[in-house]
């Protein structure tokens, strides 16, 4: 399908991610850390809308979607040139010598400061969507290299499913697609990623991700639950009382396993089915522990052409599964 520039807009869904495994392997001379993490995209999405425009300017706006919890702190939402989406679009324009501009709207659902990768996913979606809408049609490997200039987490969102990330996070190997069901809680607290990396201790004997990958390939979801691990979690539980509380709450639930995502503060449990995830989510909402989401893994970024002014999404380019 060749998209028509007369179409009103191009739309992308940018997924959140969960770190099923996260180990710090060493501290590098450049100040970064060598990491090893297995990342799973989930069907909790931000929405990015883009319409190509003449004149070479990017007109960007963004807003939060209402989360249903009054006065809940969803985190920072930079506007204009401070937003990673805007920076991604300008980077792509520069790299491809594109003379087009765009009108762009980002509707945020994924809380920031959560270890869910929302901003990085938004940037990856912007690169993929704009490359398509502007006609540059760069491949994912090229877009991934551009994304690495914006942040270590951006390349993982081009993996189309679970990914093993190494180096500082920019070395990405696709792992595959596996139907996994989760419940996720974002408590009313945030942790600064830079501060968590500054304080985390490099272990003398780093854990290996191989047993988790083997369990995924074998379809042993019960085994996957027992192998969930995050090196940041012990530190986070020391500095953030909410993490300690969520550890206690989740340990009393009938889950296959549970862990923190990224550098926090989102905490997740691996469930047996969609019904199980919804049931656990309902209980956690009754406990008032924060913003609760239940859903499943997904392929990654979805995008389509919006064919009518009424918002009919007919020409689906890639759907979530």
PDB file of C-alpha atoms in Angstrom:
ATOM      1  CA  UNK A   1       0.000   0.000   0.000  1.00  0.00           C
ATOM      2  CA  UNK A   2       1.323   3.443  -0.934  1.00  0.00           C
ATOM      3  CA  UNK A   3      -0.069   6.118   1.418  1.00  0.00           C
ATOM      4  CA  UNK A   4      -1.640   9.166  -0.220  1.00  0.00           C
ATOM      5  CA  UNK A   5      -0.425  12.555   0.943  1.00  0.00           C
ATOM      6  CA  UNK A   6      -4.000  13.848   0.592  1.00  0.00           C
ATOM      7  CA  UNK A   7      -5.026  11.695   3.563  1.00  0.00           C
ATOM      8  CA  UNK A   8      -5.807  13.770   6.651  1.00  0.00           C
ATOM      9  CA  UNK A   9      -3.278  12.073   8.872  1.00  0.00           C
ATOM     10  CA  UNK A  10      -1.058   9.208   9.882  1.00  0.00           C
ATOM     11  CA  UNK A  11      -1.497   7.533  13.265  1.00  0.00           C
ATOM     12  CA  UNK A  12       0.762   5.381  15.429  1.00  0.00           C
ATOM     13  CA  UNK A  13       0.302   3.585  18.711  1.00  0.00           C
ATOM     14  CA  UNK A  14       3.459   3.580  20.848  1.00  0.00           C
ATOM     15  CA  UNK A  15       3.538   0.729  23.399  1.00  0.00           C
ATOM     16  CA  UNK A  16       4.898   0.677  26.921  1.00  0.00           C
ATOM     17  CA  UNK A  17       7.477  -1.958  27.835  1.00  0.00           C
ATOM     18  CA  UNK A  18       8.247  -4.200  30.775  1.00  0.00           C
ATOM     19  CA  UNK A  19      11.703  -5.446  31.724  1.00  0.00           C
ATOM     20  CA  UNK A  20      11.336  -9.168  32.430  1.00  0.00           C
ATOM     21  CA  UNK A  21      15.034  -9.299  33.294  1.00  0.00           C
ATOM     22  CA  UNK A  22      17.438  -6.454  34.041  1.00  0.00           C
ATOM     23  CA  UNK A  23      21.053  -6.924  35.076  1.00  0.00           C
ATOM     24  CA  UNK A  24      23.912  -4.451  35.436  1.00  0.00           C
ATOM     25  CA  UNK A  25      27.037  -6.153  34.132  1.00  0.00           C
ATOM     26  CA  UNK A  26      29.685  -3.447  34.477  1.00  0.00           C
ATOM     27  CA  UNK A  27      30.362   0.274  34.647  1.00  0.00           C
ATOM     28  CA  UNK A  28      31.929   1.704  31.497  1.00  0.00           C
ATOM     29  CA  UNK A  29      34.677   4.292  31.183  1.00  0.00           C
ATOM     30  CA  UNK A  30      32.274   6.645  29.376  1.00  0.00           C
ATOM     31  CA  UNK A  31      29.996   6.766  32.423  1.00  0.00           C
ATOM     32  CA  UNK A  32      27.346   4.417  31.024  1.00  0.00           C
ATOM     33  CA  UNK A  33      26.679   0.896  32.270  1.00  0.00           C
ATOM     34  CA  UNK A  34      26.842  -2.379  30.384  1.00  0.00           C
ATOM     35  CA  UNK A  35      23.432  -3.955  30.821  1.00  0.00           C
ATOM     36  CA  UNK A  36      21.575  -7.090  29.830  1.00  0.00           C
ATOM     37  CA  UNK A  37      17.793  -6.863  29.735  1.00  0.00           C
ATOM     38  CA  UNK A  38      14.893  -8.757  28.206  1.00  0.00           C
ATOM     39  CA  UNK A  39      12.152  -6.331  27.249  1.00  0.00           C
ATOM     40  CA  UNK A  40       8.516  -7.057  26.434  1.00  0.00           C
ATOM     41  CA  UNK A  41       6.260  -4.479  24.706  1.00  0.00           C
ATOM     42  CA  UNK A  42       2.728  -4.388  26.117  1.00  0.00           C
ATOM     43  CA  UNK A  43      -0.566  -3.112  24.738  1.00  0.00           C
ATOM     44  CA  UNK A  44      -0.614   0.038  26.870  1.00  0.00           C
ATOM     45  CA  UNK A  45      -0.276   2.772  24.256  1.00  0.00           C
ATOM     46  CA  UNK A  46       0.410   6.431  23.702  1.00  0.00           C
ATOM     47  CA  UNK A  47      -1.148   7.755  20.479  1.00  0.00           C
ATOM     48  CA  UNK A  48       0.774   9.842  17.957  1.00  0.00           C
ATOM     49  CA  UNK A  49      -1.020  11.692  15.150  1.00  0.00           C
ATOM     50  CA  UNK A  50       0.949  13.329  12.311  1.00  0.00           C
ATOM     51  CA  UNK A  51      -0.104  15.274   9.223  1.00  0.00           C
ATOM     52  CA  UNK A  52       2.610  16.280   6.704  1.00  0.00           C
ATOM     53  CA  UNK A  53       2.777  19.996   5.967  1.00  0.00           C
ATOM     54  CA  UNK A  54       4.685  22.299   3.681  1.00  0.00           C
ATOM     55  CA  UNK A  55       7.076  24.872   5.045  1.00  0.00           C
ATOM     56  CA  UNK A  56       9.551  22.716   6.927  1.00  0.00           C
ATOM     57  CA  UNK A  57       8.237  23.379  10.447  1.00  0.00           C
ATOM     58  CA  UNK A  58       7.132  20.868  13.050  1.00  0.00           C
ATOM     59  CA  UNK A  59       4.118  22.143  14.988  1.00  0.00           C
ATOM     60  CA  UNK A  60       3.994  19.903  18.056  1.00  0.00           C
ATOM     61  CA  UNK A  61       1.472  19.648  20.873  1.00  0.00           C
ATOM     62  CA  UNK A  62       0.861  17.050  23.571  1.00  0.00           C
ATOM     63  CA  UNK A  63      -1.525  16.276  26.385  1.00  0.00           C
ATOM     64  CA  UNK A  64      -2.349  13.602  28.942  1.00  0.00           C
ATOM     65  CA  UNK A  65      -5.423  11.441  28.549  1.00  0.00           C
ATOM     66  CA  UNK A  66      -7.453  11.346  31.771  1.00  0.00           C
ATOM     67  CA  UNK A  67      -6.348   8.363  33.857  1.00  0.00           C
ATOM     68  CA  UNK A  68      -9.472   8.183  36.031  1.00  0.00           C
ATOM     69  CA  UNK A  69      -7.645   8.961  39.279  1.00  0.00           C
ATOM     70  CA  UNK A  70      -8.106  12.557  40.502  1.00  0.00           C
ATOM     71  CA  UNK A  71      -4.835  14.440  41.081  1.00  0.00           C
ATOM     72  CA  UNK A  72      -2.722  11.392  40.208  1.00  0.00           C
ATOM     73  CA  UNK A  73       0.860  12.451  39.300  1.00  0.00           C
ATOM     74  CA  UNK A  74       1.430  11.066  35.808  1.00  0.00           C
ATOM     75  CA  UNK A  75       4.878  12.670  35.575  1.00  0.00           C
ATOM     76  CA  UNK A  76       6.514  15.263  33.385  1.00  0.00           C
ATOM     77  CA  UNK A  77       5.281  15.940  29.852  1.00  0.00           C
ATOM     78  CA  UNK A  78       7.720  18.261  28.064  1.00  0.00           C
ATOM     79  CA  UNK A  79       6.294  20.335  25.248  1.00  0.00           C
ATOM     80  CA  UNK A  80       7.877  21.665  22.083  1.00  0.00           C
ATOM     81  CA  UNK A  81      11.584  21.170  21.499  1.00  0.00           C
ATOM     82  CA  UNK A  82      12.047  19.539  24.915  1.00  0.00           C
ATOM     83  CA  UNK A  83       9.925  16.542  23.956  1.00  0.00           C
ATOM     84  CA  UNK A  84      11.671  13.460  22.555  1.00  0.00           C
ATOM     85  CA  UNK A  85       9.088  13.224  19.752  1.00  0.00           C
ATOM     86  CA  UNK A  86       9.968  16.700  18.507  1.00  0.00           C
ATOM     87  CA  UNK A  87      13.694  15.896  18.712  1.00  0.00           C
ATOM     88  CA  UNK A  88      13.133  12.644  16.811  1.00  0.00           C
ATOM     89  CA  UNK A  89      11.318  14.415  14.000  1.00  0.00           C
ATOM     90  CA  UNK A  90      13.980  17.103  13.668  1.00  0.00           C
ATOM     91  CA  UNK A  91      16.698  14.437  13.694  1.00  0.00           C
ATOM     92  CA  UNK A  92      14.969  12.546  10.888  1.00  0.00           C
ATOM     93  CA  UNK A  93      14.463  15.740   8.862  1.00  0.00           C
ATOM     94  CA  UNK A  94      18.151  16.535   9.191  1.00  0.00           C
ATOM     95  CA  UNK A  95      19.316  12.989   8.375  1.00  0.00           C
ATOM     96  CA  UNK A  96      17.162  12.767   5.238  1.00  0.00           C
ATOM     97  CA  UNK A  97      17.342  16.437   4.155  1.00  0.00           C
ATOM     98  CA  UNK A  98      13.559  16.489   4.254  1.00  0.00           C
ATOM     99  CA  UNK A  99      11.971  19.853   3.446  1.00  0.00           C
ATOM    100  CA  UNK A 100       8.510  18.925   4.701  1.00  0.00           C
ATOM    101  CA  UNK A 101       7.146  19.803   8.105  1.00  0.00           C
ATOM    102  CA  UNK A 102       4.277  18.348  10.104  1.00  0.00           C
ATOM    103  CA  UNK A 103       1.454  19.008  12.500  1.00  0.00           C
ATOM    104  CA  UNK A 104       1.887  16.548  15.370  1.00  0.00           C
ATOM    105  CA  UNK A 105      -0.266  15.647  18.361  1.00  0.00           C
ATOM    106  CA  UNK A 106       0.907  13.268  21.085  1.00  0.00           C
ATOM    107  CA  UNK A 107      -1.770  11.924  23.416  1.00  0.00           C
ATOM    108  CA  UNK A 108      -0.085  10.406  26.475  1.00  0.00           C
ATOM    109  CA  UNK A 109      -1.433   7.482  28.433  1.00  0.00           C
ATOM    110  CA  UNK A 110       1.810   5.849  29.660  1.00  0.00           C
ATOM    111  CA  UNK A 111       2.983   7.591  32.856  1.00  0.00           C
ATOM    112  CA  UNK A 112       6.516   8.971  32.842  1.00  0.00           C
ATOM    113  CA  UNK A 113       9.128   8.277  35.499  1.00  0.00           C
ATOM    114  CA  UNK A 114       7.842   4.708  35.639  1.00  0.00           C
ATOM    115  CA  UNK A 115      10.343   2.419  33.906  1.00  0.00           C
ATOM    116  CA  UNK A 116       7.735   1.818  31.189  1.00  0.00           C
ATOM    117  CA  UNK A 117       9.697   3.488  28.381  1.00  0.00           C
ATOM    118  CA  UNK A 118       6.900   5.775  27.218  1.00  0.00           C
ATOM    119  CA  UNK A 119       9.064   8.634  25.956  1.00  0.00           C
ATOM    120  CA  UNK A 120      11.447   6.290  24.139  1.00  0.00           C
ATOM    121  CA  UNK A 121       8.537   4.444  22.546  1.00  0.00           C
ATOM    122  CA  UNK A 122       7.022   7.757  21.446  1.00  0.00           C
ATOM    123  CA  UNK A 123      10.323   8.704  19.796  1.00  0.00           C
ATOM    124  CA  UNK A 124      10.572   5.368  17.980  1.00  0.00           C
ATOM    125  CA  UNK A 125       6.974   5.689  16.788  1.00  0.00           C
ATOM    126  CA  UNK A 126       7.674   9.227  15.577  1.00  0.00           C
ATOM    127  CA  UNK A 127      10.690   8.081  13.554  1.00  0.00           C
ATOM    128  CA  UNK A 128       8.793   5.212  11.955  1.00  0.00           C
ATOM    129  CA  UNK A 129       5.627   7.211  11.303  1.00  0.00           C
ATOM    130  CA  UNK A 130       7.373  10.294   9.902  1.00  0.00           C
ATOM    131  CA  UNK A 131       9.663   8.219   7.705  1.00  0.00           C
ATOM    132  CA  UNK A 132       6.540   6.699   6.194  1.00  0.00           C
ATOM    133  CA  UNK A 133       4.525   9.926   6.016  1.00  0.00           C
ATOM    134  CA  UNK A 134       7.386  11.997   4.571  1.00  0.00           C
ATOM    135  CA  UNK A 135       8.270   9.351   2.000  1.00  0.00           C
ATOM    136  CA  UNK A 136      11.842   8.703   3.141  1.00  0.00           C
ATOM    137  CA  UNK A 137      10.963   5.069   3.945  1.00  0.00           C
ATOM    138  CA  UNK A 138      14.133   4.344   5.913  1.00  0.00           C
ATOM    139  CA  UNK A 139      14.430   0.775   7.123  1.00  0.00           C
ATOM    140  CA  UNK A 140      14.118  -0.110  10.782  1.00  0.00           C
ATOM    141  CA  UNK A 141      17.859  -0.675  11.120  1.00  0.00           C
ATOM    142  CA  UNK A 142      18.517   2.889   9.945  1.00  0.00           C
ATOM    143  CA  UNK A 143      15.758   4.290  12.150  1.00  0.00           C
ATOM    144  CA  UNK A 144      17.115   2.324  15.088  1.00  0.00           C
ATOM    145  CA  UNK A 145      20.560   3.882  14.620  1.00  0.00           C
ATOM    146  CA  UNK A 146      18.971   7.329  14.606  1.00  0.00           C
ATOM    147  CA  UNK A 147      16.954   6.429  17.678  1.00  0.00           C
ATOM    148  CA  UNK A 148      20.100   5.445  19.579  1.00  0.00           C
ATOM    149  CA  UNK A 149      21.194   9.083  19.323  1.00  0.00           C
ATOM    150  CA  UNK A 150      18.078  10.064  21.273  1.00  0.00           C
ATOM    151  CA  UNK A 151      18.241   7.475  24.039  1.00  0.00           C
ATOM    152  CA  UNK A 152      19.395   3.964  24.871  1.00  0.00           C
ATOM    153  CA  UNK A 153      15.826   2.590  25.052  1.00  0.00           C
ATOM    154  CA  UNK A 154      14.634   3.884  21.680  1.00  0.00           C
ATOM    155  CA  UNK A 155      16.103   1.088  19.468  1.00  0.00           C
ATOM    156  CA  UNK A 156      14.355  -1.717  21.373  1.00  0.00           C
ATOM    157  CA  UNK A 157      10.971  -0.564  20.061  1.00  0.00           C
ATOM    158  CA  UNK A 158      11.965  -1.548  16.509  1.00  0.00           C
ATOM    159  CA  UNK A 159      12.356  -5.230  17.484  1.00  0.00           C
ATOM    160  CA  UNK A 160       8.726  -6.231  16.733  1.00  0.00           C
ATOM    161  CA  UNK A 161       8.192  -8.193  19.937  1.00  0.00           C
ATOM    162  CA  UNK A 162      10.375  -9.201  22.859  1.00  0.00           C
ATOM    163  CA  UNK A 163      13.991  -8.106  22.647  1.00  0.00           C
ATOM    164  CA  UNK A 164      17.306  -8.814  24.324  1.00  0.00           C
ATOM    165  CA  UNK A 165      19.146  -5.522  24.822  1.00  0.00           C
ATOM    166  CA  UNK A 166      22.835  -5.233  25.675  1.00  0.00           C
ATOM    167  CA  UNK A 167      25.599  -2.627  25.580  1.00  0.00           C
ATOM    168  CA  UNK A 168      24.030   0.465  27.127  1.00  0.00           C
ATOM    169  CA  UNK A 169      20.716  -0.821  25.749  1.00  0.00           C
ATOM    170  CA  UNK A 170      21.181   0.065  22.087  1.00  0.00           C
ATOM    171  CA  UNK A 171      22.405  -3.406  20.983  1.00  0.00           C
ATOM    172  CA  UNK A 172      19.096  -5.125  20.282  1.00  0.00           C
ATOM    173  CA  UNK A 173      18.339  -8.700  19.282  1.00  0.00           C
ATOM    174  CA  UNK A 174      14.725  -9.752  18.616  1.00  0.00           C
ATOM    175  CA  UNK A 175      13.628 -12.679  20.773  1.00  0.00           C
ATOM    176  CA  UNK A 176      10.174 -13.414  19.329  1.00  0.00           C
ATOM    177  CA  UNK A 177       6.503 -12.934  20.099  1.00  0.00           C
ATOM    178  CA  UNK A 178       4.963 -14.722  23.049  1.00  0.00           C
ATOM    179  CA  UNK A 179       1.426 -14.278  24.442  1.00  0.00           C
ATOM    180  CA  UNK A 180       2.011 -13.038  27.981  1.00  0.00           C
ATOM    181  CA  UNK A 181      -0.575 -11.501  30.305  1.00  0.00           C
ATOM    182  CA  UNK A 182       0.252  -8.875  32.890  1.00  0.00           C
ATOM    183  CA  UNK A 183      -1.104  -6.632  35.576  1.00  0.00           C
ATOM    184  CA  UNK A 184       0.875  -3.398  36.068  1.00  0.00           C
ATOM    185  CA  UNK A 185       0.729  -0.829  38.867  1.00  0.00           C
ATOM    186  CA  UNK A 186       2.216   2.632  38.626  1.00  0.00           C
ATOM    187  CA  UNK A 187       2.219   4.004  42.198  1.00  0.00           C
ATOM    188  CA  UNK A 188       1.952   7.761  42.906  1.00  0.00           C
ATOM    189  CA  UNK A 189       5.730   8.139  42.958  1.00  0.00           C
ATOM    190  CA  UNK A 190       8.580   8.497  40.459  1.00  0.00           C
ATOM    191  CA  UNK A 191      12.271   7.633  40.485  1.00  0.00           C
ATOM    192  CA  UNK A 192      14.941   9.450  38.469  1.00  0.00           C
ATOM    193  CA  UNK A 193      16.695   7.033  36.113  1.00  0.00           C
ATOM    194  CA  UNK A 194      20.000   8.927  36.282  1.00  0.00           C
ATOM    195  CA  UNK A 195      20.003   8.800  40.082  1.00  0.00           C
ATOM    196  CA  UNK A 196      19.178   5.096  40.133  1.00  0.00           C
ATOM    197  CA  UNK A 197      22.079   4.346  37.789  1.00  0.00           C
ATOM    198  CA  UNK A 198      24.361   6.472  39.950  1.00  0.00           C
ATOM    199  CA  UNK A 199      23.516   4.494  43.067  1.00  0.00           C
ATOM    200  CA  UNK A 200      23.132   0.949  41.739  1.00  0.00           C
ATOM    201  CA  UNK A 201      25.918  -1.480  42.620  1.00  0.00           C
ATOM    202  CA  UNK A 202      27.537  -3.651  39.969  1.00  0.00           C
ATOM    203  CA  UNK A 203      27.339  -7.273  41.199  1.00  0.00           C
ATOM    204  CA  UNK A 204      30.477  -9.380  41.504  1.00  0.00           C
ATOM    205  CA  UNK A 205      28.688 -12.191  39.645  1.00  0.00           C
ATOM    206  CA  UNK A 206      26.017 -10.838  37.285  1.00  0.00           C
ATOM    207  CA  UNK A 207      23.026 -13.038  36.599  1.00  0.00           C
ATOM    208  CA  UNK A 208      22.579 -14.529  33.140  1.00  0.00           C
ATOM    209  CA  UNK A 209      19.419 -14.004  31.090  1.00  0.00           C
ATOM    210  CA  UNK A 210      19.749 -17.356  29.274  1.00  0.00           C
ATOM    211  CA  UNK A 211      17.426 -19.386  31.558  1.00  0.00           C
ATOM    212  CA  UNK A 212      14.648 -16.826  31.023  1.00  0.00           C
ATOM    213  CA  UNK A 213      15.095 -16.872  27.242  1.00  0.00           C
ATOM    214  CA  UNK A 214      15.029 -20.672  27.254  1.00  0.00           C
ATOM    215  CA  UNK A 215      11.821 -20.684  29.286  1.00  0.00           C
ATOM    216  CA  UNK A 216      10.215 -18.267  26.811  1.00  0.00           C
ATOM    217  CA  UNK A 217      11.234 -20.369  23.815  1.00  0.00           C
ATOM    218  CA  UNK A 218       9.864 -23.498  25.508  1.00  0.00           C
ATOM    219  CA  UNK A 219       6.553 -21.802  26.279  1.00  0.00           C
ATOM    220  CA  UNK A 220       7.060 -22.368  30.009  1.00  0.00           C
ATOM    221  CA  UNK A 221       5.276 -19.279  31.303  1.00  0.00           C
ATOM    222  CA  UNK A 222       5.330 -20.683  34.844  1.00  0.00           C
ATOM    223  CA  UNK A 223       9.117 -20.898  34.623  1.00  0.00           C
ATOM    224  CA  UNK A 224       9.327 -17.366  33.181  1.00  0.00           C
ATOM    225  CA  UNK A 225       7.496 -16.085  36.254  1.00  0.00           C
ATOM    226  CA  UNK A 226      10.086 -17.617  38.571  1.00  0.00           C
ATOM    227  CA  UNK A 227      12.941 -16.057  36.579  1.00  0.00           C
ATOM    228  CA  UNK A 228      11.745 -12.424  36.572  1.00  0.00           C
ATOM    229  CA  UNK A 229      14.574 -10.270  37.920  1.00  0.00           C
ATOM    230  CA  UNK A 230      15.582  -6.613  38.197  1.00  0.00           C
ATOM    231  CA  UNK A 231      18.906  -5.474  39.674  1.00  0.00           C
ATOM    232  CA  UNK A 232      17.392  -2.050  40.448  1.00  0.00           C
ATOM    233  CA  UNK A 233      14.605  -3.460  42.600  1.00  0.00           C
ATOM    234  CA  UNK A 234      16.505  -3.835  45.866  1.00  0.00           C
ATOM    235  CA  UNK A 235      17.783  -0.257  45.627  1.00  0.00           C
ATOM    236  CA  UNK A 236      14.339   1.044  44.679  1.00  0.00           C
ATOM    237  CA  UNK A 237      12.729  -0.667  47.660  1.00  0.00           C
ATOM    238  CA  UNK A 238      15.225   1.108  49.931  1.00  0.00           C
ATOM    239  CA  UNK A 239      14.565   4.592  48.569  1.00  0.00           C
ATOM    240  CA  UNK A 240      10.875   4.332  47.674  1.00  0.00           C
ATOM    241  CA  UNK A 241       8.363   3.000  50.243  1.00  0.00           C
ATOM    242  CA  UNK A 242       5.872   2.354  47.454  1.00  0.00           C
ATOM    243  CA  UNK A 243       8.103  -0.347  45.984  1.00  0.00           C
ATOM    244  CA  UNK A 244       8.270  -2.137  49.335  1.00  0.00           C
ATOM    245  CA  UNK A 245       4.488  -1.945  49.624  1.00  0.00           C
ATOM    246  CA  UNK A 246       3.948  -3.281  46.101  1.00  0.00           C
ATOM    247  CA  UNK A 247       6.380  -6.136  46.711  1.00  0.00           C
ATOM    248  CA  UNK A 248       4.307  -7.116  49.723  1.00  0.00           C
ATOM    249  CA  UNK A 249       0.978  -6.705  47.925  1.00  0.00           C
ATOM    250  CA  UNK A 250       2.052  -8.765  44.906  1.00  0.00           C
ATOM    251  CA  UNK A 251       3.673 -11.496  47.025  1.00  0.00           C
ATOM    252  CA  UNK A 252       0.260 -12.251  48.539  1.00  0.00           C
ATOM    253  CA  UNK A 253      -1.435 -12.638  45.145  1.00  0.00           C
ATOM    254  CA  UNK A 254      -1.770 -15.777  43.047  1.00  0.00           C
ATOM    255  CA  UNK A 255       0.741 -14.737  40.362  1.00  0.00           C
ATOM    256  CA  UNK A 256       3.320 -16.617  38.310  1.00  0.00           C
ATOM    257  CA  UNK A 257       5.875 -13.987  39.314  1.00  0.00           C
ATOM    258  CA  UNK A 258       6.324 -10.276  39.872  1.00  0.00           C
ATOM    259  CA  UNK A 259       9.039  -7.614  39.551  1.00  0.00           C
ATOM    260  CA  UNK A 260       9.722  -3.931  39.005  1.00  0.00           C
ATOM    261  CA  UNK A 261      10.160  -2.574  35.475  1.00  0.00           C
ATOM    262  CA  UNK A 262      13.246  -0.591  34.471  1.00  0.00           C
ATOM    263  CA  UNK A 263      14.512   1.757  37.148  1.00  0.00           C
ATOM    264  CA  UNK A 264      10.958   2.032  38.567  1.00  0.00           C
ATOM    265  CA  UNK A 265       8.451   2.807  39.786  1.00  0.00           C
ATOM    266  CA  UNK A 266       6.037   0.612  37.784  1.00  0.00           C
ATOM    267  CA  UNK A 267       5.591  -2.864  39.245  1.00  0.00           C
ATOM    268  CA  UNK A 268       4.082  -5.821  37.384  1.00  0.00           C
ATOM    269  CA  UNK A 269       2.842  -9.340  37.836  1.00  0.00           C
ATOM    270  CA  UNK A 270       2.817 -12.159  35.280  1.00  0.00           C
ATOM    271  CA  UNK A 271      -0.650 -13.741  35.059  1.00  0.00           C
ATOM    272  CA  UNK A 272      -2.008 -17.023  33.711  1.00  0.00           C
ATOM    273  CA  UNK A 273      -4.603 -15.496  31.372  1.00  0.00           C
ATOM    274  CA  UNK A 274      -6.433 -12.313  30.439  1.00  0.00           C
ATOM    275  CA  UNK A 275      -9.205 -13.215  32.882  1.00  0.00           C
ATOM    276  CA  UNK A 276      -6.671 -13.741  35.649  1.00  0.00           C
ATOM    277  CA  UNK A 277      -5.046 -10.367  34.901  1.00  0.00           C
ATOM    278  CA  UNK A 278      -8.381  -8.541  35.002  1.00  0.00           C
ATOM    279  CA  UNK A 279      -9.313 -10.208  38.294  1.00  0.00           C
ATOM    280  CA  UNK A 280      -6.001  -9.260  39.920  1.00  0.00           C
ATOM    281  CA  UNK A 281      -6.281  -5.719  38.553  1.00  0.00           C
ATOM    282  CA  UNK A 282      -9.736  -5.287  40.090  1.00  0.00           C
ATOM    283  CA  UNK A 283      -8.393  -6.360  43.479  1.00  0.00           C
ATOM    284  CA  UNK A 284      -5.400  -4.018  43.258  1.00  0.00           C
ATOM    285  CA  UNK A 285      -7.657  -1.083  42.339  1.00  0.00           C
ATOM    286  CA  UNK A 286      -9.623  -1.774  45.496  1.00  0.00           C
ATOM    287  CA  UNK A 287      -6.367  -1.537  47.451  1.00  0.00           C
ATOM    288  CA  UNK A 288      -5.701   2.019  46.208  1.00  0.00           C
ATOM    289  CA  UNK A 289      -2.095   1.322  45.254  1.00  0.00           C
ATOM    290  CA  UNK A 290      -2.031   3.612  42.199  1.00  0.00           C
ATOM    291  CA  UNK A 291      -2.826   3.458  38.502  1.00  0.00           C
ATOM    292  CA  UNK A 292      -3.594  -0.161  37.551  1.00  0.00           C
ATOM    293  CA  UNK A 293      -3.493  -1.649  34.043  1.00  0.00           C
ATOM    294  CA  UNK A 294      -4.226  -5.195  32.859  1.00  0.00           C
ATOM    295  CA  UNK A 295      -3.418  -6.502  29.390  1.00  0.00           C
ATOM    296  CA  UNK A 296      -1.035  -8.520  27.292  1.00  0.00           C
ATOM    297  CA  UNK A 297       2.160  -8.407  25.306  1.00  0.00           C
ATOM    298  CA  UNK A 298       2.064  -6.993  21.774  1.00  0.00           C
ATOM    299  CA  UNK A 299       4.136  -6.919  18.608  1.00  0.00           C
ATOM    300  CA  UNK A 300       5.161  -3.302  19.067  1.00  0.00           C
ATOM    301  CA  UNK A 301       4.375  -0.064  17.268  1.00  0.00           C
ATOM    302  CA  UNK A 302       1.195  -0.052  15.190  1.00  0.00           C
ATOM    303  CA  UNK A 303       0.481   2.531  12.487  1.00  0.00           C
ATOM    304  CA  UNK A 304      -2.118   3.307   9.875  1.00  0.00           C
ATOM    305  CA  UNK A 305      -3.456   5.956   7.532  1.00  0.00           C
ATOM    306  CA  UNK A 306      -6.491   7.827   8.806  1.00  0.00           C
ATOM    307  CA  UNK A 307      -8.534   7.843   5.622  1.00  0.00           C
ATOM    308  CA  UNK A 308     -11.419  10.124   6.519  1.00  0.00           C
ATOM    309  CA  UNK A 309     -11.988  13.287   8.444  1.00  0.00           C
ATOM    310  CA  UNK A 310     -14.353  11.283  10.653  1.00  0.00           C
ATOM    311  CA  UNK A 311     -11.431   9.215  11.888  1.00  0.00           C
ATOM    312  CA  UNK A 312     -12.162   5.938  10.082  1.00  0.00           C
ATOM    313  CA  UNK A 313      -8.986   3.875  10.377  1.00  0.00           C
ATOM    314  CA  UNK A 314      -9.324   1.751   7.262  1.00  0.00           C
ATOM    315  CA  UNK A 315      -5.934   1.272   5.643  1.00  0.00           C
ATOM    316  CA  UNK A 316      -4.272  -0.666   8.433  1.00  0.00           C
ATOM    317  CA  UNK A 317      -0.544  -0.973   7.854  1.00  0.00           C
ATOM    318  CA  UNK A 318       0.307  -2.916  10.968  1.00  0.00           C
ATOM    319  CA  UNK A 319      -1.929  -4.002  13.787  1.00  0.00           C
ATOM    320  CA  UNK A 320      -1.119  -5.013  17.326  1.00  0.00           C
ATOM    321  CA  UNK A 321      -1.226  -8.643  18.288  1.00  0.00           C
TER     322      UNK A 321
END
